Amino acid sequence: MDWFLPPSITQKMDVDTTCLFRNSTLLLCSNVEAERTTRDIVFELLLNVANRAALEGRSVSYFRPCELVCLSQFHVHGAPACDFNAWDSIRFFYPTESSLVRFFSQIHLAKRLPDLIVIEQLDRIIGHHREDFLARLYALTCLFTDALEHIHQQRSSQNSGAGCRLLVSCFLPQTLWSGQSTIPRYLVPHGLHQACLFTKEDDESHFSLADFTGAFKFRLLLREREIFFTSFLYDTNLLTLVQRKNN
């Protein structure tokens, strides 16, 4: 997911950052009842990806449970500001679960295939109180993967370059892992290539974004409405990404 990290951050990292985030990534958050700040940060991360894709002239399909009436109060430090002149290439959808299934089931009929698909708060589209929540999460993510494979095959047959990327965010009810400090990896079956966990740390300003397999971990800091990627743990090596000033 080339658009996930700010350019100023990727320049400091001695790894191929294009390999960190796979073609389809499930961004899990550990509490569906999470405070507004956590939800706003996740929203800003996803919108930043869509904005950067649009700035490159990519076609984006963005799904969320309700209409976008205002932007978040935060900004990813080092990322381009939202450029609404480029947003003609972003199509926003506000689906029910049924219409979301219909979109992916009929994607082979689309006249123009997207370069990026973002699904925000899949938990609210599914309905997180339902007893079969995990089963529906698994079924939907498998459907998403099948649709992506079709897009990749279409693009390959037409020699039209890269395939489609998919980024999905989902908050999970804490009752799923009651008595444990975090989500066990085996607990959340899904059909995507990758899952990452976004977690609030000890206070209101520190967060982490970690691959479920332990391949990497970013630490983030919220300060004065700016979201900073502060450090990166990869293959047991810690890389400091920003210089922290002492207060």
PDB file of C-alpha atoms in Angstrom:
ATOM      1  CA  MET A   1       0.000   0.000   0.000  1.00  0.00           C
ATOM      2  CA  ASP A   2       2.316   2.698  -1.304  1.00  0.00           C
ATOM      3  CA  TRP A   3       0.054   5.526  -0.125  1.00  0.00           C
ATOM      4  CA  PHE A   4      -0.220   4.554   3.544  1.00  0.00           C
ATOM      5  CA  LEU A   5       2.983   6.130   4.832  1.00  0.00           C
ATOM      6  CA  PRO A   6       3.917   9.818   4.419  1.00  0.00           C
ATOM      7  CA  PRO A   7       6.702  10.362   1.851  1.00  0.00           C
ATOM      8  CA  SER A   8       8.923  11.957   4.512  1.00  0.00           C
ATOM      9  CA  ILE A   9       8.739   8.707   6.483  1.00  0.00           C
ATOM     10  CA  THR A  10       9.420   6.279   3.643  1.00  0.00           C
ATOM     11  CA  GLN A  11      12.569   8.213   2.765  1.00  0.00           C
ATOM     12  CA  LYS A  12      13.991   7.439   6.221  1.00  0.00           C
ATOM     13  CA  MET A  13      13.300   3.712   6.141  1.00  0.00           C
ATOM     14  CA  ASP A  14      15.964   1.298   4.971  1.00  0.00           C
ATOM     15  CA  VAL A  15      13.393  -1.263   3.763  1.00  0.00           C
ATOM     16  CA  ASP A  16      11.200  -1.614   0.705  1.00  0.00           C
ATOM     17  CA  THR A  17       8.077  -0.002   2.146  1.00  0.00           C
ATOM     18  CA  THR A  18       5.948  -1.111  -0.817  1.00  0.00           C
ATOM     19  CA  CYS A  19       6.185  -4.655   0.590  1.00  0.00           C
ATOM     20  CA  LEU A  20       4.990  -3.790   4.100  1.00  0.00           C
ATOM     21  CA  PHE A  21       1.323  -3.382   3.260  1.00  0.00           C
ATOM     22  CA  ARG A  22      -0.036  -6.057   0.948  1.00  0.00           C
ATOM     23  CA  ASN A  23      -2.545  -5.678  -1.890  1.00  0.00           C
ATOM     24  CA  SER A  24      -5.383  -6.283   0.557  1.00  0.00           C
ATOM     25  CA  THR A  25      -5.073  -5.239   4.192  1.00  0.00           C
ATOM     26  CA  LEU A  26      -7.548  -5.566   7.056  1.00  0.00           C
ATOM     27  CA  LEU A  27      -6.977  -2.835   9.651  1.00  0.00           C
ATOM     28  CA  LEU A  28      -8.463  -4.146  12.895  1.00  0.00           C
ATOM     29  CA  CYS A  29      -9.156  -1.993  15.925  1.00  0.00           C
ATOM     30  CA  SER A  30      -9.488  -3.632  19.290  1.00  0.00           C
ATOM     31  CA  ASN A  31     -12.707  -2.116  20.597  1.00  0.00           C
ATOM     32  CA  VAL A  32     -15.887  -1.322  18.710  1.00  0.00           C
ATOM     33  CA  GLU A  33     -16.788   1.083  21.526  1.00  0.00           C
ATOM     34  CA  ALA A  34     -13.544   2.978  20.982  1.00  0.00           C
ATOM     35  CA  GLU A  35     -13.449   6.646  21.821  1.00  0.00           C
ATOM     36  CA  ARG A  36     -13.942   9.267  19.152  1.00  0.00           C
ATOM     37  CA  THR A  37     -10.211  10.075  18.935  1.00  0.00           C
ATOM     38  CA  THR A  38      -9.271   6.545  17.900  1.00  0.00           C
ATOM     39  CA  ARG A  39     -11.987   6.395  15.266  1.00  0.00           C
ATOM     40  CA  ASP A  40     -10.980   9.798  13.892  1.00  0.00           C
ATOM     41  CA  ILE A  41      -7.326   8.764  13.598  1.00  0.00           C
ATOM     42  CA  VAL A  42      -8.235   5.584  11.717  1.00  0.00           C
ATOM     43  CA  PHE A  43     -10.542   7.598   9.475  1.00  0.00           C
ATOM     44  CA  GLU A  44      -7.744  10.083   8.763  1.00  0.00           C
ATOM     45  CA  LEU A  45      -5.315   7.274   7.897  1.00  0.00           C
ATOM     46  CA  LEU A  46      -7.787   5.801   5.405  1.00  0.00           C
ATOM     47  CA  LEU A  47      -8.754   9.135   3.896  1.00  0.00           C
ATOM     48  CA  ASN A  48      -5.068   9.996   3.524  1.00  0.00           C
ATOM     49  CA  VAL A  49      -4.603   6.841   1.423  1.00  0.00           C
ATOM     50  CA  ALA A  50      -7.582   7.748  -0.781  1.00  0.00           C
ATOM     51  CA  ASN A  51      -6.430  11.356  -1.176  1.00  0.00           C
ATOM     52  CA  ARG A  52      -2.904  10.371  -2.182  1.00  0.00           C
ATOM     53  CA  ALA A  53      -4.233   7.879  -4.730  1.00  0.00           C
ATOM     54  CA  ALA A  54      -6.510  10.584  -6.164  1.00  0.00           C
ATOM     55  CA  LEU A  55      -3.593  13.012  -6.396  1.00  0.00           C
ATOM     56  CA  GLU A  56      -1.879  10.450  -8.638  1.00  0.00           C
ATOM     57  CA  GLY A  57      -4.947  10.274 -10.852  1.00  0.00           C
ATOM     58  CA  ARG A  58      -6.055   6.872  -9.556  1.00  0.00           C
ATOM     59  CA  SER A  59      -9.665   5.751  -9.476  1.00  0.00           C
ATOM     60  CA  VAL A  60     -10.906   5.211  -5.896  1.00  0.00           C
ATOM     61  CA  SER A  61     -14.067   3.551  -4.555  1.00  0.00           C
ATOM     62  CA  TYR A  62     -14.594   4.566  -0.929  1.00  0.00           C
ATOM     63  CA  PHE A  63     -17.239   2.801   1.197  1.00  0.00           C
ATOM     64  CA  ARG A  64     -18.361   3.995   4.613  1.00  0.00           C
ATOM     65  CA  PRO A  65     -21.525   3.444   6.698  1.00  0.00           C
ATOM     66  CA  CYS A  66     -22.715   7.059   6.578  1.00  0.00           C
ATOM     67  CA  GLU A  67     -22.335  10.126   4.414  1.00  0.00           C
ATOM     68  CA  LEU A  68     -19.117  12.110   4.704  1.00  0.00           C
ATOM     69  CA  VAL A  69     -20.219  15.543   5.934  1.00  0.00           C
ATOM     70  CA  CYS A  70     -16.947  16.827   7.403  1.00  0.00           C
ATOM     71  CA  LEU A  71     -13.284  15.896   7.607  1.00  0.00           C
ATOM     72  CA  SER A  72     -11.584  14.812  10.805  1.00  0.00           C
ATOM     73  CA  GLN A  73      -9.816  17.316  13.036  1.00  0.00           C
ATOM     74  CA  PHE A  74      -6.478  15.547  12.518  1.00  0.00           C
ATOM     75  CA  HIS A  75      -3.808  15.411   9.825  1.00  0.00           C
ATOM     76  CA  VAL A  76      -1.094  12.857   9.071  1.00  0.00           C
ATOM     77  CA  HIS A  77       2.180  14.732   9.473  1.00  0.00           C
ATOM     78  CA  GLY A  78       4.137  14.857   6.226  1.00  0.00           C
ATOM     79  CA  ALA A  79       1.208  13.734   4.061  1.00  0.00           C
ATOM     80  CA  PRO A  80      -0.306  15.954   1.354  1.00  0.00           C
ATOM     81  CA  ALA A  81      -3.315  18.009   2.364  1.00  0.00           C
ATOM     82  CA  CYS A  82      -6.678  17.016   0.926  1.00  0.00           C
ATOM     83  CA  ASP A  83      -7.011  18.427  -2.582  1.00  0.00           C
ATOM     84  CA  PHE A  84     -10.689  18.465  -3.480  1.00  0.00           C
ATOM     85  CA  ASN A  85      -9.875  19.299  -7.092  1.00  0.00           C
ATOM     86  CA  ALA A  86      -8.514  15.767  -7.386  1.00  0.00           C
ATOM     87  CA  TRP A  87     -11.490  14.133  -5.678  1.00  0.00           C
ATOM     88  CA  ASP A  88     -13.451  13.701  -8.890  1.00  0.00           C
ATOM     89  CA  SER A  89     -11.695  10.344  -9.088  1.00  0.00           C
ATOM     90  CA  ILE A  90     -13.057   9.287  -5.667  1.00  0.00           C
ATOM     91  CA  ARG A  91     -16.543   7.776  -5.620  1.00  0.00           C
ATOM     92  CA  PHE A  92     -18.135   7.571  -2.178  1.00  0.00           C
ATOM     93  CA  PHE A  93     -20.646   4.826  -1.391  1.00  0.00           C
ATOM     94  CA  TYR A  94     -22.800   4.425   1.732  1.00  0.00           C
ATOM     95  CA  PRO A  95     -23.825   0.773   1.509  1.00  0.00           C
ATOM     96  CA  THR A  96     -25.826  -1.705   3.477  1.00  0.00           C
ATOM     97  CA  GLU A  97     -24.281  -5.133   3.755  1.00  0.00           C
ATOM     98  CA  SER A  98     -26.498  -6.312   0.908  1.00  0.00           C
ATOM     99  CA  SER A  99     -25.490  -3.519  -1.454  1.00  0.00           C
ATOM    100  CA  LEU A 100     -21.824  -4.029  -0.545  1.00  0.00           C
ATOM    101  CA  VAL A 101     -22.133  -7.712  -1.468  1.00  0.00           C
ATOM    102  CA  ARG A 102     -23.889  -6.750  -4.698  1.00  0.00           C
ATOM    103  CA  PHE A 103     -21.101  -4.324  -5.661  1.00  0.00           C
ATOM    104  CA  PHE A 104     -18.351  -6.920  -5.261  1.00  0.00           C
ATOM    105  CA  SER A 105     -20.416  -9.730  -6.775  1.00  0.00           C
ATOM    106  CA  GLN A 106     -21.038  -7.648  -9.902  1.00  0.00           C
ATOM    107  CA  ILE A 107     -17.651  -5.987 -10.202  1.00  0.00           C
ATOM    108  CA  HIS A 108     -17.035  -7.897 -13.430  1.00  0.00           C
ATOM    109  CA  LEU A 109     -19.810  -5.764 -14.976  1.00  0.00           C
ATOM    110  CA  ALA A 110     -18.175  -2.452 -14.054  1.00  0.00           C
ATOM    111  CA  LYS A 111     -17.212  -0.220 -16.965  1.00  0.00           C
ATOM    112  CA  ARG A 112     -14.244   1.177 -15.066  1.00  0.00           C
ATOM    113  CA  LEU A 113     -12.389  -0.867 -12.481  1.00  0.00           C
ATOM    114  CA  PRO A 114     -11.008   1.008  -9.453  1.00  0.00           C
ATOM    115  CA  ASP A 115      -7.322   1.243  -8.620  1.00  0.00           C
ATOM    116  CA  LEU A 116      -8.048   1.457  -4.898  1.00  0.00           C
ATOM    117  CA  ILE A 117     -10.973   0.319  -2.752  1.00  0.00           C
ATOM    118  CA  VAL A 118     -11.326   1.621   0.814  1.00  0.00           C
ATOM    119  CA  ILE A 119     -13.952   0.229   3.184  1.00  0.00           C
ATOM    120  CA  GLU A 120     -14.242   2.171   6.422  1.00  0.00           C
ATOM    121  CA  GLN A 121     -15.892   0.724   9.556  1.00  0.00           C
ATOM    122  CA  LEU A 122     -16.941  -2.591   8.068  1.00  0.00           C
ATOM    123  CA  ASP A 123     -18.212  -3.465  11.550  1.00  0.00           C
ATOM    124  CA  ARG A 124     -20.981  -0.872  11.248  1.00  0.00           C
ATOM    125  CA  ILE A 125     -21.930  -2.076   7.779  1.00  0.00           C
ATOM    126  CA  ILE A 126     -22.162  -5.685   8.991  1.00  0.00           C
ATOM    127  CA  GLY A 127     -23.687  -4.839  12.381  1.00  0.00           C
ATOM    128  CA  HIS A 128     -21.315  -5.650  15.217  1.00  0.00           C
ATOM    129  CA  HIS A 129     -24.016  -6.893  17.614  1.00  0.00           C
ATOM    130  CA  ARG A 130     -24.985  -9.878  15.476  1.00  0.00           C
ATOM    131  CA  GLU A 131     -23.987 -13.320  16.720  1.00  0.00           C
ATOM    132  CA  ASP A 132     -22.493 -14.379  13.389  1.00  0.00           C
ATOM    133  CA  PHE A 133     -20.257 -11.284  13.139  1.00  0.00           C
ATOM    134  CA  LEU A 134     -16.992 -13.200  12.656  1.00  0.00           C
ATOM    135  CA  ALA A 135     -18.579 -15.517  10.111  1.00  0.00           C
ATOM    136  CA  ARG A 136     -19.842 -12.549   8.104  1.00  0.00           C
ATOM    137  CA  LEU A 137     -16.443 -10.845   8.358  1.00  0.00           C
ATOM    138  CA  TYR A 138     -14.781 -13.947   6.952  1.00  0.00           C
ATOM    139  CA  ALA A 139     -17.341 -14.396   4.172  1.00  0.00           C
ATOM    140  CA  LEU A 140     -17.157 -10.762   3.073  1.00  0.00           C
ATOM    141  CA  THR A 141     -13.365 -10.597   3.074  1.00  0.00           C
ATOM    142  CA  CYS A 142     -13.251 -13.755   0.952  1.00  0.00           C
ATOM    143  CA  LEU A 143     -15.662 -12.095  -1.482  1.00  0.00           C
ATOM    144  CA  PHE A 144     -13.431  -9.006  -1.562  1.00  0.00           C
ATOM    145  CA  THR A 145     -10.415 -11.164  -2.384  1.00  0.00           C
ATOM    146  CA  ASP A 146     -12.258 -12.920  -5.223  1.00  0.00           C
ATOM    147  CA  ALA A 147     -13.218  -9.533  -6.678  1.00  0.00           C
ATOM    148  CA  LEU A 148      -9.622  -8.294  -6.450  1.00  0.00           C
ATOM    149  CA  GLU A 149      -8.408 -11.414  -8.238  1.00  0.00           C
ATOM    150  CA  HIS A 150     -10.833 -10.712 -11.069  1.00  0.00           C
ATOM    151  CA  ILE A 151      -9.541  -7.144 -11.353  1.00  0.00           C
ATOM    152  CA  HIS A 152      -5.942  -8.364 -11.418  1.00  0.00           C
ATOM    153  CA  GLN A 153      -6.767 -10.867 -14.157  1.00  0.00           C
ATOM    154  CA  GLN A 154      -8.546  -8.196 -16.202  1.00  0.00           C
ATOM    155  CA  ARG A 155      -5.636  -5.798 -15.847  1.00  0.00           C
ATOM    156  CA  SER A 156      -3.109  -8.491 -16.738  1.00  0.00           C
ATOM    157  CA  SER A 157      -5.004  -9.559 -19.844  1.00  0.00           C
ATOM    158  CA  GLN A 158      -5.183  -5.941 -20.996  1.00  0.00           C
ATOM    159  CA  ASN A 159      -1.574  -5.145 -20.061  1.00  0.00           C
ATOM    160  CA  SER A 160      -2.929  -2.156 -18.180  1.00  0.00           C
ATOM    161  CA  GLY A 161      -0.447  -2.042 -15.329  1.00  0.00           C
ATOM    162  CA  ALA A 162      -0.974  -2.536 -11.614  1.00  0.00           C
ATOM    163  CA  GLY A 163      -4.004  -4.188 -10.121  1.00  0.00           C
ATOM    164  CA  CYS A 164      -6.316  -2.913  -7.422  1.00  0.00           C
ATOM    165  CA  ARG A 165      -5.460  -2.305  -3.753  1.00  0.00           C
ATOM    166  CA  LEU A 166      -7.932  -2.851  -0.922  1.00  0.00           C
ATOM    167  CA  LEU A 167      -7.883  -1.361   2.592  1.00  0.00           C
ATOM    168  CA  VAL A 168     -10.578  -2.294   5.109  1.00  0.00           C
ATOM    169  CA  SER A 169     -11.017  -1.000   8.666  1.00  0.00           C
ATOM    170  CA  CYS A 170     -13.038  -2.886  11.240  1.00  0.00           C
ATOM    171  CA  PHE A 171     -13.597  -2.376  14.973  1.00  0.00           C
ATOM    172  CA  LEU A 172     -14.230  -5.546  16.970  1.00  0.00           C
ATOM    173  CA  PRO A 173     -16.393  -6.081  20.074  1.00  0.00           C
ATOM    174  CA  GLN A 174     -14.232  -6.643  23.141  1.00  0.00           C
ATOM    175  CA  THR A 175     -16.474  -9.551  24.141  1.00  0.00           C
ATOM    176  CA  LEU A 176     -14.690 -11.574  21.458  1.00  0.00           C
ATOM    177  CA  TRP A 177     -11.502 -11.720  23.517  1.00  0.00           C
ATOM    178  CA  SER A 178     -12.782 -11.162  27.049  1.00  0.00           C
ATOM    179  CA  GLY A 179     -10.055 -11.560  29.646  1.00  0.00           C
ATOM    180  CA  GLN A 180      -7.182 -11.012  27.216  1.00  0.00           C
ATOM    181  CA  SER A 181      -5.227  -7.798  26.723  1.00  0.00           C
ATOM    182  CA  THR A 182      -5.382  -7.827  22.935  1.00  0.00           C
ATOM    183  CA  ILE A 183      -6.937  -9.701  20.043  1.00  0.00           C
ATOM    184  CA  PRO A 184      -5.464 -13.192  19.594  1.00  0.00           C
ATOM    185  CA  ARG A 185      -4.342 -13.627  15.993  1.00  0.00           C
ATOM    186  CA  TYR A 186      -6.198 -16.925  15.607  1.00  0.00           C
ATOM    187  CA  LEU A 187      -9.483 -15.358  16.702  1.00  0.00           C
ATOM    188  CA  VAL A 188     -10.181 -13.267  13.602  1.00  0.00           C
ATOM    189  CA  PRO A 189     -10.418 -15.394  10.456  1.00  0.00           C
ATOM    190  CA  HIS A 190     -10.377 -13.318   7.288  1.00  0.00           C
ATOM    191  CA  GLY A 191      -9.826 -13.724   3.569  1.00  0.00           C
ATOM    192  CA  LEU A 192      -7.431 -10.838   2.892  1.00  0.00           C
ATOM    193  CA  HIS A 193      -3.689 -11.039   2.357  1.00  0.00           C
ATOM    194  CA  GLN A 194      -2.840  -9.242   5.588  1.00  0.00           C
ATOM    195  CA  ALA A 195      -4.255  -8.037   8.893  1.00  0.00           C
ATOM    196  CA  CYS A 196      -2.878  -5.232  11.050  1.00  0.00           C
ATOM    197  CA  LEU A 197      -3.930  -4.156  14.531  1.00  0.00           C
ATOM    198  CA  PHE A 198      -4.368  -0.503  15.472  1.00  0.00           C
ATOM    199  CA  THR A 199      -4.238   0.011  19.243  1.00  0.00           C
ATOM    200  CA  LYS A 200      -4.288   2.897  21.698  1.00  0.00           C
ATOM    201  CA  GLU A 201      -1.329   2.651  24.065  1.00  0.00           C
ATOM    202  CA  ASP A 202      -1.061   3.731  27.692  1.00  0.00           C
ATOM    203  CA  ASP A 203      -2.356   7.272  27.316  1.00  0.00           C
ATOM    204  CA  GLU A 204      -4.493   9.396  25.024  1.00  0.00           C
ATOM    205  CA  SER A 205      -1.722  10.345  22.592  1.00  0.00           C
ATOM    206  CA  HIS A 206       0.213   7.145  21.823  1.00  0.00           C
ATOM    207  CA  PHE A 207      -0.907   4.475  19.372  1.00  0.00           C
ATOM    208  CA  SER A 208       0.561   1.508  17.537  1.00  0.00           C
ATOM    209  CA  LEU A 209      -0.025  -0.094  14.156  1.00  0.00           C
ATOM    210  CA  ALA A 210       1.300  -3.654  13.962  1.00  0.00           C
ATOM    211  CA  ASP A 211       1.183  -6.496  11.491  1.00  0.00           C
ATOM    212  CA  PHE A 212      -0.586  -9.498  13.056  1.00  0.00           C
ATOM    213  CA  THR A 213       2.309 -11.820  12.178  1.00  0.00           C
ATOM    214  CA  GLY A 214       4.779  -9.586  14.017  1.00  0.00           C
ATOM    215  CA  ALA A 215       6.585  -8.596  10.811  1.00  0.00           C
ATOM    216  CA  PHE A 216       6.556  -4.901  11.698  1.00  0.00           C
ATOM    217  CA  LYS A 217       5.172  -2.330  14.104  1.00  0.00           C
ATOM    218  CA  PHE A 218       4.778   1.437  13.853  1.00  0.00           C
ATOM    219  CA  ARG A 219       4.342   3.712  16.827  1.00  0.00           C
ATOM    220  CA  LEU A 220       2.285   6.850  16.350  1.00  0.00           C
ATOM    221  CA  LEU A 221       1.965  10.041  18.365  1.00  0.00           C
ATOM    222  CA  LEU A 222      -0.942  12.479  18.362  1.00  0.00           C
ATOM    223  CA  ARG A 223       0.213  15.984  19.197  1.00  0.00           C
ATOM    224  CA  GLU A 224      -1.588  19.250  18.475  1.00  0.00           C
ATOM    225  CA  ARG A 225      -3.891  17.450  16.023  1.00  0.00           C
ATOM    226  CA  GLU A 226      -0.965  16.096  14.009  1.00  0.00           C
ATOM    227  CA  ILE A 227      -0.475  12.329  13.662  1.00  0.00           C
ATOM    228  CA  PHE A 228       3.237  11.472  13.698  1.00  0.00           C
ATOM    229  CA  PHE A 229       4.774   8.127  12.761  1.00  0.00           C
ATOM    230  CA  THR A 230       7.479   8.165  15.442  1.00  0.00           C
ATOM    231  CA  SER A 231       9.218   4.775  15.222  1.00  0.00           C
ATOM    232  CA  PHE A 232       9.312   1.594  13.207  1.00  0.00           C
ATOM    233  CA  LEU A 233      10.114  -1.903  14.464  1.00  0.00           C
ATOM    234  CA  TYR A 234      11.049  -4.327  11.700  1.00  0.00           C
ATOM    235  CA  ASP A 235      12.902  -7.621  11.958  1.00  0.00           C
ATOM    236  CA  THR A 236      13.788  -6.800  15.614  1.00  0.00           C
ATOM    237  CA  ASN A 237      15.387  -3.458  14.615  1.00  0.00           C
ATOM    238  CA  LEU A 238      13.931  -0.205  15.928  1.00  0.00           C
ATOM    239  CA  LEU A 239      14.178   2.847  13.690  1.00  0.00           C
ATOM    240  CA  THR A 240      13.352   6.278  15.081  1.00  0.00           C
ATOM    241  CA  LEU A 241      11.435   8.225  12.449  1.00  0.00           C
ATOM    242  CA  VAL A 242      11.093  11.625  14.107  1.00  0.00           C
ATOM    243  CA  GLN A 243      13.210  13.465  16.627  1.00  0.00           C
ATOM    244  CA  ARG A 244      11.265  14.024  19.826  1.00  0.00           C
ATOM    245  CA  LYS A 245      11.752  17.343  21.595  1.00  0.00           C
ATOM    246  CA  ASN A 246      11.979  17.357  25.361  1.00  0.00           C
ATOM    247  CA  ASN A 247       9.238  19.381  27.008  1.00  0.00           C
TER     248      ASN A 247
END
